[in-house]
XYZ file of C-alpha atoms in Angstrom:
520
model
C 71.024 11.787 67.226
C 68.820 14.514 65.746
C 65.318 14.612 67.198
C 62.239 15.602 65.197
C 61.329 19.186 66.011
C 58.511 20.281 68.287
C 55.518 20.993 66.114
C 53.852 24.404 66.133
C 50.133 25.189 66.059
C 50.301 27.226 62.856
C 47.874 26.630 59.999
C 46.121 23.484 61.277
C 44.523 21.359 58.618
C 40.743 21.406 58.377
C 39.124 18.236 59.660
C 36.119 16.247 58.509
C 33.290 15.586 61.012
C 34.580 12.145 62.049
C 38.159 13.381 62.275
C 37.050 16.309 64.475
C 35.083 14.024 66.788
C 37.998 11.581 67.100
C 40.379 14.506 67.732
C 38.311 15.665 70.685
C 38.200 12.184 72.192
C 41.973 11.761 71.726
C 42.660 15.205 73.218
C 40.684 14.388 76.376
C 42.250 10.946 76.705
C 45.793 12.349 76.469
C 45.062 14.775 79.289
C 43.983 11.924 81.577
C 46.028 8.798 80.853
C 49.767 8.235 80.271
C 49.592 5.871 77.276
C 47.048 5.906 74.441
C 46.777 3.842 71.263
C 44.711 5.247 68.396
C 43.428 2.437 66.129
C 42.210 3.357 62.649
C 42.266 2.197 59.051
C 44.797 3.225 56.450
C 44.310 6.782 55.255
C 41.610 7.925 57.678
C 43.727 10.772 59.024
C 45.597 9.439 62.064
C 48.779 11.364 61.193
C 46.742 14.529 60.599
C 45.360 14.295 64.131
C 48.822 13.641 65.619
C 50.219 16.698 63.886
C 47.345 18.828 65.200
C 47.743 17.600 68.791
C 51.550 17.735 68.678
C 51.161 21.382 67.800
C 48.620 21.999 70.564
C 50.626 20.239 73.289
C 54.095 21.225 72.072
C 54.759 17.561 71.410
C 56.977 15.538 69.121
C 55.765 13.094 66.485
C 58.134 10.257 65.535
C 57.481 8.561 62.216
C 58.868 5.488 60.503
C 61.018 7.797 58.421
C 62.566 9.312 61.540
C 63.532 5.859 62.826
C 65.041 4.846 59.495
C 67.052 8.050 59.200
C 68.349 7.705 62.760
C 69.481 4.143 61.937
C 71.652 5.239 58.993
C 75.407 5.054 59.176
C 78.147 2.488 59.410
C 77.545 1.697 63.079
C 73.792 2.038 63.152
C 71.957 0.277 65.982
C 69.052 -2.107 65.549
C 65.655 -0.514 64.953
C 64.560 -1.399 68.513
C 67.483 0.556 69.990
C 66.930 3.416 67.549
C 63.257 3.614 68.460
C 64.091 3.534 72.165
C 66.685 6.311 71.891
C 64.369 8.524 69.810
C 61.338 8.161 72.077
C 63.364 8.324 75.298
C 65.086 11.515 74.198
C 61.771 12.973 73.009
C 60.234 12.294 76.446
C 62.968 14.435 77.965
C 62.214 17.274 75.589
C 58.422 17.257 75.290
C 55.430 16.433 77.501
C 53.710 14.399 74.778
C 55.393 12.040 72.319
C 53.517 10.544 69.351
C 54.867 7.311 67.774
C 53.111 6.895 64.408
C 52.411 3.518 62.720
C 53.733 1.560 65.670
C 52.170 -1.684 64.457
C 54.663 -1.732 61.550
C 57.521 -2.085 64.029
C 55.597 -4.747 65.963
C 55.001 -6.820 62.829
C 58.713 -7.430 62.296
C 59.082 -8.521 65.877
C 55.861 -10.509 66.088
C 55.670 -12.211 62.708
C 59.272 -12.210 61.395
C 60.074 -15.788 62.366
C 63.650 -15.585 61.049
C 64.333 -12.235 62.749
C 67.600 -12.599 64.680
C 66.407 -10.696 67.784
C 62.899 -11.982 68.485
C 60.981 -10.374 71.327
C 63.621 -7.663 71.769
C 61.022 -4.997 70.954
C 58.943 -6.292 73.877
C 61.730 -5.240 76.203
C 62.094 -1.887 74.450
C 58.412 -1.154 74.713
C 58.272 -2.175 78.381
C 61.101 0.240 79.150
C 59.385 3.095 77.307
C 56.089 2.519 79.119
C 57.883 2.616 82.488
C 59.807 5.749 81.509
C 56.642 7.529 80.397
C 54.937 6.933 83.730
C 58.065 7.697 85.761
C 58.496 11.081 84.078
C 54.776 11.965 84.204
C 54.718 12.347 80.415
C 52.288 11.170 77.736
C 52.938 8.602 74.994
C 50.568 8.105 72.057
C 50.826 5.304 69.471
C 48.866 4.828 66.268
C 48.140 1.512 64.527
C 45.883 0.153 61.801
C 45.446 -3.284 63.355
C 45.360 -3.987 67.087
C 46.155 -7.682 66.542
C 49.575 -6.665 65.196
C 50.569 -4.856 68.424
C 52.569 -6.352 71.313
C 50.884 -7.685 74.467
C 52.768 -5.201 76.682
C 50.186 -2.560 75.691
C 47.235 -4.635 76.993
C 46.279 -3.396 80.434
C 48.783 -0.529 80.221
C 47.204 1.649 77.544
C 43.807 3.023 76.581
C 42.782 1.927 73.070
C 40.788 4.522 71.194
C 39.074 3.565 67.920
C 39.145 6.050 65.066
C 35.548 6.379 63.870
C 34.807 5.081 60.369
C 34.298 7.736 57.667
C 30.650 8.591 56.986
C 28.646 10.161 54.203
C 29.300 13.578 55.764
C 33.045 12.942 55.666
C 32.813 12.038 51.962
C 30.890 15.260 51.347
C 33.530 17.253 53.299
C 36.402 15.899 51.155
C 34.487 16.413 47.946
C 34.002 20.068 48.909
C 37.635 20.415 49.959
C 38.874 19.150 46.617
C 36.271 20.402 44.143
C 34.713 23.370 45.827
C 31.220 23.624 47.308
C 29.464 24.319 43.999
C 30.857 21.287 42.122
C 30.590 19.006 45.141
C 26.906 19.885 45.453
C 26.351 18.346 42.003
C 27.633 14.981 43.243
C 25.616 12.634 45.436
C 27.951 11.916 48.361
C 25.502 9.427 49.769
C 25.485 7.392 46.574
C 29.304 7.429 46.366
C 29.550 6.370 50.015
C 27.041 3.586 49.501
C 28.997 2.318 46.498
C 32.378 2.253 48.335
C 32.049 2.896 52.042
C 35.664 2.042 52.955
C 37.620 4.544 50.878
C 40.627 6.198 52.442
C 41.117 9.929 52.391
C 43.932 9.363 49.878
C 41.525 7.610 47.517
C 38.886 10.321 47.859
C 41.446 13.005 47.110
C 42.814 11.073 44.130
C 39.444 10.462 42.510
C 38.703 14.163 42.908
C 41.999 14.973 41.186
C 40.965 12.720 38.257
C 37.729 14.620 37.678
C 38.860 18.110 38.665
C 39.297 19.214 35.014
C 36.125 17.462 33.856
C 33.241 19.830 34.440
C 30.777 17.273 33.079
C 31.761 14.624 35.632
C 28.744 13.220 37.478
C 28.079 10.501 40.058
C 28.410 7.710 37.501
C 31.746 9.067 36.364
C 33.008 8.877 39.926
C 31.633 5.374 40.433
C 33.260 4.173 37.219
C 36.618 5.606 38.285
C 36.314 3.976 41.699
C 35.343 0.655 40.131
C 38.186 0.546 37.584
C 41.016 2.441 39.296
C 40.555 2.565 43.039
C 38.869 -0.637 44.129
C 41.043 -3.726 44.126
C 39.814 -7.257 43.386
C 41.885 -10.461 43.520
C 40.567 -11.260 40.012
C 42.221 -9.858 36.898
C 39.345 -9.298 34.523
C 41.787 -9.383 31.581
C 42.324 -13.052 32.368
C 38.619 -13.859 32.807
C 36.698 -14.808 29.651
C 34.331 -11.988 28.739
C 30.860 -13.222 29.670
C 27.697 -11.285 30.319
C 24.326 -12.559 31.458
C 22.700 -11.867 28.132
C 25.027 -14.386 26.478
C 24.165 -17.158 28.988
C 21.215 -18.746 27.201
C 18.761 -20.449 29.527
C 20.036 -18.495 32.543
C 17.416 -15.755 32.444
C 15.877 -16.677 35.786
C 19.268 -16.967 37.541
C 20.454 -13.692 36.014
C 17.246 -11.949 37.125
C 17.572 -13.215 40.705
C 21.238 -12.250 40.955
C 20.390 -8.781 39.621
C 17.498 -8.465 42.101
C 19.135 -9.858 45.202
C 22.843 -9.065 44.658
C 23.575 -6.376 42.058
C 20.724 -3.974 42.798
C 21.197 -3.838 46.590
C 24.932 -3.251 46.070
C 24.829 -0.784 43.209
C 21.565 1.104 43.700
C 20.783 0.992 47.435
C 21.242 4.767 47.775
C 18.258 5.252 45.440
C 16.143 3.263 47.869
C 17.556 4.384 51.199
C 14.148 4.191 52.805
C 14.008 0.481 51.906
C 17.401 -0.348 53.518
C 18.281 -2.758 50.706
C 20.857 -5.439 51.538
C 22.175 -8.239 49.350
C 21.464 -11.863 50.205
C 24.221 -12.995 52.563
C 24.652 -16.490 51.091
C 23.788 -17.996 47.704
C 24.281 -21.594 46.646
C 24.696 -22.125 42.888
C 24.391 -25.863 42.297
C 24.075 -28.210 39.351
C 25.858 -30.942 37.331
C 29.323 -30.289 35.802
C 29.284 -28.152 32.690
C 25.947 -26.455 33.381
C 27.446 -22.991 33.633
C 28.173 -22.306 37.311
C 31.624 -20.911 36.628
C 30.254 -18.960 33.657
C 27.802 -17.258 36.037
C 30.805 -16.333 38.200
C 32.617 -14.890 35.182
C 29.605 -12.821 34.191
C 29.227 -11.552 37.759
C 32.940 -10.711 37.916
C 32.621 -8.468 34.863
C 29.439 -6.966 36.275
C 30.935 -6.212 39.711
C 34.513 -5.453 38.566
C 36.500 -4.225 41.608
C 33.925 -5.680 43.980
C 34.339 -9.355 43.001
C 36.614 -11.753 44.858
C 37.153 -15.407 44.063
C 38.352 -18.432 46.013
C 38.963 -21.287 43.569
C 41.429 -23.951 42.516
C 44.316 -21.502 42.199
C 44.175 -20.955 45.956
C 43.221 -24.557 46.686
C 46.431 -25.743 45.047
C 48.481 -23.976 47.703
C 49.756 -25.795 50.788
C 47.445 -25.860 53.798
C 49.806 -23.465 55.594
C 49.340 -20.804 52.931
C 45.735 -21.650 51.957
C 44.091 -20.349 55.124
C 46.031 -17.031 55.219
C 45.092 -16.468 51.548
C 41.431 -17.150 52.265
C 41.512 -14.703 55.170
C 43.261 -12.135 52.932
C 40.412 -12.459 50.420
C 37.798 -11.850 53.117
C 39.777 -8.903 54.555
C 40.164 -7.388 51.079
C 36.461 -7.788 50.392
C 35.636 -5.970 53.624
C 37.603 -2.950 52.388
C 35.536 -2.882 49.190
C 32.062 -3.284 50.601
C 29.531 -3.885 49.258
C 31.158 -6.799 47.424
C 30.862 -10.472 46.374
C 33.018 -13.438 47.444
C 32.642 -16.311 44.964
C 33.780 -19.727 46.267
C 33.984 -22.080 43.281
C 33.550 -25.856 43.677
C 32.893 -25.465 47.407
C 31.777 -29.093 47.713
C 35.149 -30.265 46.444
C 36.962 -28.010 48.873
C 34.926 -29.365 51.780
C 35.852 -32.926 50.975
C 39.592 -32.279 50.966
C 41.406 -34.166 53.727
C 44.300 -31.728 53.320
C 42.111 -28.824 54.398
C 40.723 -30.359 57.594
C 38.357 -27.985 59.364
C 37.688 -25.774 56.321
C 33.921 -25.856 56.924
C 34.336 -24.576 60.487
C 36.779 -21.939 59.294
C 34.308 -20.714 56.649
C 31.512 -20.647 59.225
C 33.601 -18.324 61.377
C 34.412 -16.119 58.373
C 30.769 -15.980 57.251
C 29.429 -15.149 60.699
C 32.107 -12.476 61.070
C 31.054 -10.803 57.850
C 27.574 -10.085 59.237
C 28.886 -8.299 62.309
C 31.742 -6.417 60.622
C 30.095 -5.293 57.383
C 26.396 -5.049 58.323
C 25.468 -7.585 55.668
C 27.182 -5.731 52.840
C 29.076 -8.770 51.528
C 27.407 -11.610 49.645
C 29.047 -15.049 49.523
C 28.225 -17.251 46.517
C 29.187 -20.931 46.712
C 29.057 -23.292 43.757
C 28.618 -27.059 44.163
C 28.055 -30.007 41.876
C 26.500 -31.989 44.722
C 24.876 -30.033 47.606
C 24.666 -33.297 49.548
C 28.446 -33.043 50.036
C 28.143 -29.644 51.691
C 28.207 -29.368 55.526
C 24.661 -28.956 56.849
C 25.711 -26.141 59.204
C 26.976 -24.110 56.239
C 23.664 -24.420 54.419
C 21.288 -23.760 57.268
C 18.771 -20.936 57.094
C 20.345 -17.571 57.769
C 23.609 -18.424 56.038
C 22.492 -19.592 52.585
C 19.375 -17.622 51.774
C 19.084 -18.260 48.062
C 19.385 -21.540 46.185
C 19.884 -21.350 42.398
C 20.034 -24.511 40.257
C 21.902 -24.599 36.978
C 20.343 -27.162 34.640
C 21.026 -28.634 31.230
C 19.703 -26.237 28.581
C 16.246 -27.010 27.248
C 15.436 -27.190 23.513
C 14.995 -23.415 23.230
C 18.239 -22.635 25.035
C 20.118 -25.256 23.009
C 18.804 -23.697 19.816
C 19.920 -20.221 20.904
C 23.383 -21.476 21.840
C 23.630 -23.333 18.545
C 22.462 -20.333 16.561
C 25.103 -18.183 18.213
C 27.867 -20.640 17.377
C 26.589 -21.632 13.925
C 26.539 -18.027 12.856
C 30.327 -18.138 12.957
C 30.581 -21.108 10.543
C 31.863 -20.291 7.017
C 29.179 -20.565 4.316
C 31.400 -22.951 2.326
C 30.621 -25.733 4.833
C 27.178 -25.914 3.316
C 23.605 -26.065 4.690
C 22.508 -28.154 7.665
C 19.290 -29.482 9.163
C 18.675 -27.261 12.206
C 16.118 -29.645 13.741
C 18.422 -32.606 13.246
C 21.317 -30.773 14.899
C 19.123 -29.737 17.827
C 18.074 -33.391 18.300
C 21.715 -34.483 18.270
C 22.465 -32.147 21.207
C 19.744 -33.571 23.464
C 21.227 -33.895 26.952
C 24.246 -31.692 26.089
C 25.295 -28.868 28.341
C 26.412 -25.453 27.042
C 30.088 -26.549 26.974
C 29.192 -29.616 24.923
C 27.285 -27.500 22.421
C 30.233 -25.124 22.055
C 32.475 -28.114 21.527
C 30.297 -29.797 18.864
C 30.584 -26.771 16.591
C 34.367 -26.550 17.201
C 34.687 -30.282 16.427
C 32.699 -29.931 13.212
C 35.181 -27.348 11.954
C 38.120 -29.587 12.992
C 36.631 -32.609 11.102
C 36.072 -30.494 7.988
C 39.631 -29.148 8.079
C 41.042 -32.663 8.552
C 39.325 -33.883 5.375
C 40.585 -30.906 3.357
C 44.162 -31.467 4.583
C 43.950 -35.174 3.614
C 42.465 -34.124 0.261
C 39.269 -36.005 0.939
C 35.993 -34.681 -0.465
C 34.184 -32.933 2.382
C 31.119 -34.669 3.808
C 27.844 -32.905 4.386
C 27.608 -30.617 7.384
C 24.946 -32.883 8.921
C 27.417 -35.795 8.734
C 30.068 -33.845 10.538
C 27.548 -32.940 13.238
C 26.605 -36.613 13.666
C 30.255 -37.656 13.998
C 31.072 -34.854 16.438
C 27.967 -35.576 18.552
C 28.790 -39.289 18.682
C 32.338 -38.567 19.913
C 31.074 -36.216 22.583
C 28.537 -38.768 23.781
C 31.276 -41.430 23.882
C 33.488 -39.159 25.980
C 30.618 -38.395 28.386
C 29.985 -42.147 28.813
C 33.669 -42.798 29.526
C 33.726 -40.035 32.136
C 30.603 -41.443 33.792
C 32.132 -44.937 33.867
C 35.369 -43.610 35.322
C 33.473 -41.770 38.073
C 31.520 -44.930 38.859
C 34.706 -47.040 38.882
C 33.443 -49.323 36.138
C 35.651 -48.211 33.246
C 37.411 -51.161 31.579
C 40.243 -50.784 29.068
C 40.842 -53.029 26.067
C 44.345 -53.829 27.306
C 44.599 -54.549 31.075
C 46.507 -51.819 32.905
C 48.849 -54.346 34.488
C 50.252 -55.327 31.077
C 52.100 -52.002 30.992
C 54.091 -53.235 33.969
C 54.710 -56.758 32.640
C 51.887 -58.306 34.725
C 48.137 -58.415 34.676
C 46.024 -56.894 37.462
C 42.984 -58.596 38.898
C 39.873 -56.858 37.653
C 38.720 -54.125 39.975
C 41.886 -54.189 42.107
C 45.423 -52.900 42.037
C 46.858 -56.326 42.913
C 48.583 -58.611 40.364
C 46.974 -61.906 39.509
């Protein structure tokens, strides 16, 4: 078995301030304790530090690639045996051995339920820990997530956190990639404030994208981050294009969202002395069809890579997969802070018997956001009936802003109508604007959109049947009447009072008693 070579100290990579500070802590820890675990996010520079220290100590770094290559061949051993042989042999050759990305090996063992040799890595790890101490050597692991590691390390290793990248680290990598002069023209603090969880890979890549663009400024960088680097669980190409200016009657809601959500997330670096933070929790409530989801769509397009949604597509999953997907949304949002999590129809979710304990789960998630992200994530919940929401979820401190979506007033209805009517062909003839506005009394925005669509459908039906077209006002009256009838049927169905002309039981050869599912 070929071992990775001892690393030399030649040409060490330059380190950012946080990397340098973490290196010093790791160096001192290695000198004192036998086993160390360095915990840090993806792309913060863990491997860079291992290479530096392996060179200093004359150590050996073992990567995932080394284990895979050592496992190749017709009679290859399992990865646990391969890992053991590599590390054990390295401990004979070097005083310090570095096992990179160790949590990836642990995941197969810990979470691969169908894995044929469960818990075998536990034995392998125990043997390596005992060998390390017996030989007086040093063993260093790296991982991105401590929860993915095996319990054998608890109480036997020192866990060292890799400090989070700071504004100064961002400035360092900008200078490394673009040169001091060009980097000085960019506001590292603003870039950091916009996306505080970028990896070194992402910082290097965005610099590569603007390297040949001498006119690139802060906004160019932010736009690239928003559209190419930051990842949302919402595909904007599949979300209807909506902006706040097109949501008639939503001026107050749009202004409050801009003031309390968008501005603190997008422009907080301009007001650093004010320490702007978005509202932690917002409840958007109102009757069906009053535009709650449209507000979410507009916000999704406004926030782009910083918008995450939990809606019916996730709710339709089984309970076993629902909770992991919700957690994945929260974890993804944390990596893109500041960001928005939009939970649509939260009152419906809370009433689901299939998702027992969802309210307590969300409470845990919401409280965790405050401690882990320093209030940089806003959670917006929509509800048709706030009375169906758990009181603990709505208490002060969690939901700080209540926004009510209402039926559009006469002015808003007129603006929505004008926008839709402008698309009607002139051949349909004139109409009485005041009469049409009166017909839409009590209609929501979706109803008003539908009435214009139905008018066109009624006109086309007459033409196809070779019937002389009616006046446009007549079509509006017929369309409005049908919409009102549908709304009444829906209301009756919700109240349980809807009666059909033909009893439902007749479809089964019998007649049901009124108001029951029992035959007469």
